[in-house]
Amino acid sequence: SQELEQSPQSLIVQEGKNLTINCTSSKTLYGLYWYKQKYGEGLIFLMMLQKGGEEKSHEKITAKLDEKKQQSSLHITASQPSHAGIYLCGRNSGGYQKVTFGTGTKLQVIP
Amino acid sequence: GAVVSQHPSWVICKSGTSVKIECRSLDFQATTMFWYRQFPKQSLMLMATSNEGSKATYEQGVEKDKFLINHASLTLSTLTVTSAHPEDSSFYICSASWGGETQYFGPGTRLLVL
């Protein structure tokens, strides 16, 4: 099984709706990254959460880290077509800043 | 800032040939670069970690003689897929960091081996 499971696997929402993506780790989370990927492209760094209870926001995207639950959530408010893509969470998994990625969540936003 | 480029963006080659993919950090010096592979509809799988001037560390199951990594300078790492076969067709992505905890990713290289 995967170290980092994301849910849902895919999501279709209407423009303007809010949505939440979850990332659950089978191991203790000391820090978590969120990235966005458009199909066939590289990853765009969204944010990094380092402390339990930490919450960060960038434009309409907010992410929280719940260390006790070994979980992070990414919330998008008033979604837009530009939010469409694959969202990946990742955690440090060893030396040299190795990152293990989650299973990914594909988001489609319908105008 | 923190821009990483890859070249080529996509390549088609014949089975048995070798393909080199370049990863460059354009506006910073990358002490560490990573190479990932991504299959369709799947997440990224780390192949290897390379530090400038030293040998790459390969993940379990990744053939070091098949995927040659060279990190000759603080701004350039190359991945050479030797004697490529159709099963090597994939999307290869590099990332770079400079001692911090954030990795910055290149746009990826799509490889198709015929």
CSV table of C-alpha atoms in Angstrom, one decimal, chain B:
chain,number,residue,atom,x,y,z
B,1,GLY,CA,12.9,32.6,-8.9
B,2,ALA,CA,13.7,28.9,-8.6
B,3,VAL,CA,13.3,28.0,-12.2
B,4,VAL,CA,14.3,24.5,-13.4
B,5,SER,CA,14.4,23.6,-17.1
B,6,GLN,CA,14.6,20.3,-18.9
B,7,HIS,CA,15.7,19.5,-22.4
B,8,PRO,CA,14.3,18.1,-24.5
B,9,SER,CA,10.7,18.4,-23.6
B,10,TRP,CA,9.9,15.3,-25.6
B,11,VAL,CA,11.9,12.7,-27.6
B,12,ILE,CA,11.1,9.7,-29.8
B,13,CYS,CA,13.9,7.2,-30.3
B,14,LYS,CA,14.4,3.8,-31.7
B,15,SER,CA,14.8,0.8,-29.4
B,16,GLY,CA,18.5,0.2,-28.5
B,17,THR,CA,19.6,3.8,-28.8
B,18,SER,CA,20.6,6.0,-25.8
B,19,VAL,CA,18.8,9.2,-24.9
B,20,LYS,CA,20.2,12.0,-22.7
B,21,ILE,CA,17.9,14.4,-20.8
B,22,GLU,CA,19.3,17.6,-19.3
B,23,CYS,CA,18.0,19.3,-16.1
B,24,ARG,CA,19.2,22.8,-15.4
B,25,SER,CA,18.6,25.1,-12.5
B,26,LEU,CA,18.5,28.5,-14.2
B,27,ASP,CA,18.6,31.0,-11.3
B,28,PHE,CA,20.1,29.1,-8.4
B,29,GLN,CA,22.8,26.6,-7.6
B,30,ALA,CA,21.3,23.2,-6.9
B,31,THR,CA,23.3,21.2,-4.4
B,32,THR,CA,20.9,18.3,-4.9
B,33,MET,CA,19.0,17.1,-8.0
B,34,PHE,CA,16.4,14.4,-8.2
B,35,TRP,CA,15.1,12.3,-11.1
B,36,TYR,CA,11.6,11.0,-11.1
B,37,ARG,CA,9.6,8.8,-13.4
B,38,GLN,CA,5.9,9.1,-13.9
B,39,PHE,CA,3.7,6.6,-15.7
B,40,PRO,CA,0.3,7.6,-17.0
B,41,LYS,CA,-2.2,8.3,-14.3
B,42,GLN,CA,0.3,7.5,-11.6
B,43,SER,CA,2.3,9.5,-9.1
B,44,LEU,CA,5.9,10.3,-9.3
B,45,MET,CA,8.4,7.6,-8.4
B,46,LEU,CA,11.9,8.7,-7.3
B,47,MET,CA,14.6,7.1,-9.4
B,48,ALA,CA,17.7,8.7,-8.0
B,49,THR,CA,19.2,11.5,-6.0
B,50,SER,CA,22.4,13.2,-7.1
B,51,ASN,CA,24.6,15.6,-5.4
B,52,GLU,CA,27.1,17.8,-7.3
B,53,GLY,CA,30.4,16.1,-7.7
B,54,SER,CA,29.4,12.7,-6.2
B,55,LYS,CA,27.8,9.5,-7.5
B,56,ALA,CA,24.0,9.3,-7.6
B,57,THR,CA,22.1,7.3,-5.1
B,58,TYR,CA,19.6,5.1,-6.8
B,59,GLU,CA,16.3,3.9,-5.4
B,60,GLN,CA,15.7,0.2,-5.0
B,61,GLY,CA,14.8,-1.4,-8.3
B,62,VAL,CA,16.4,1.3,-10.5
B,63,GLU,CA,19.2,0.0,-12.6
B,64,LYS,CA,22.2,2.3,-12.3
B,65,ASP,CA,23.8,1.0,-15.5
B,66,LYS,CA,20.5,1.6,-17.4
B,67,PHE,CA,19.9,5.1,-16.1
B,68,LEU,CA,23.2,7.0,-15.9
B,69,ILE,CA,23.1,10.2,-13.9
B,70,ASN,CA,25.8,12.9,-14.0
B,71,HIS,CA,25.7,15.9,-11.8
B,72,ALA,CA,28.8,17.7,-13.1
B,73,SER,CA,28.0,21.2,-11.9
B,74,LEU,CA,25.7,23.0,-9.5
B,75,THR,CA,23.3,23.9,-12.3
B,76,LEU,CA,23.3,20.8,-14.5
B,77,SER,CA,22.4,17.2,-14.1
B,78,THR,CA,21.9,14.7,-16.9
B,79,LEU,CA,20.0,11.5,-17.1
B,80,THR,CA,21.0,9.1,-19.9
B,81,VAL,CA,18.7,6.2,-20.7
B,82,THR,CA,21.0,3.6,-22.2
B,83,SER,CA,19.9,1.0,-24.7
B,84,ALA,CA,16.3,2.3,-24.4
B,85,HIS,CA,13.4,-0.1,-24.8
B,86,PRO,CA,9.7,0.5,-25.2
B,87,GLU,CA,9.2,-0.2,-21.5
B,88,ASP,CA,11.4,2.8,-20.8
B,89,SER,CA,8.8,5.1,-22.4
B,90,SER,CA,7.6,7.4,-19.7
B,91,PHE,CA,7.5,11.0,-18.4
B,92,TYR,CA,10.8,11.9,-16.7
B,93,ILE,CA,10.9,14.8,-14.3
B,94,CYS,CA,13.8,16.4,-12.5
B,95,SER,CA,13.8,18.6,-9.5
B,96,ALA,CA,16.4,20.7,-7.7
B,97,SER,CA,17.0,22.1,-4.3
B,98,TRP,CA,19.8,24.1,-2.7
B,99,GLY,CA,19.9,22.9,0.9
B,100,GLY,CA,16.4,24.0,1.8
B,101,GLU,CA,13.5,21.6,2.0
B,102,THR,CA,11.7,22.6,-1.1
B,103,GLN,CA,12.2,21.0,-4.4
B,104,TYR,CA,11.6,22.9,-7.6
B,105,PHE,CA,10.5,20.8,-10.5
B,106,GLY,CA,11.3,20.9,-14.2
B,107,PRO,CA,8.6,20.7,-16.8
B,108,GLY,CA,9.3,17.1,-17.6
B,109,THR,CA,10.5,15.1,-20.6
B,110,ARG,CA,8.3,12.7,-22.4
B,111,LEU,CA,10.2,9.8,-23.8
B,112,LEU,CA,8.7,7.4,-26.4
B,113,VAL,CA,10.8,4.4,-27.4
B,114,LEU,CA,9.7,2.7,-30.6
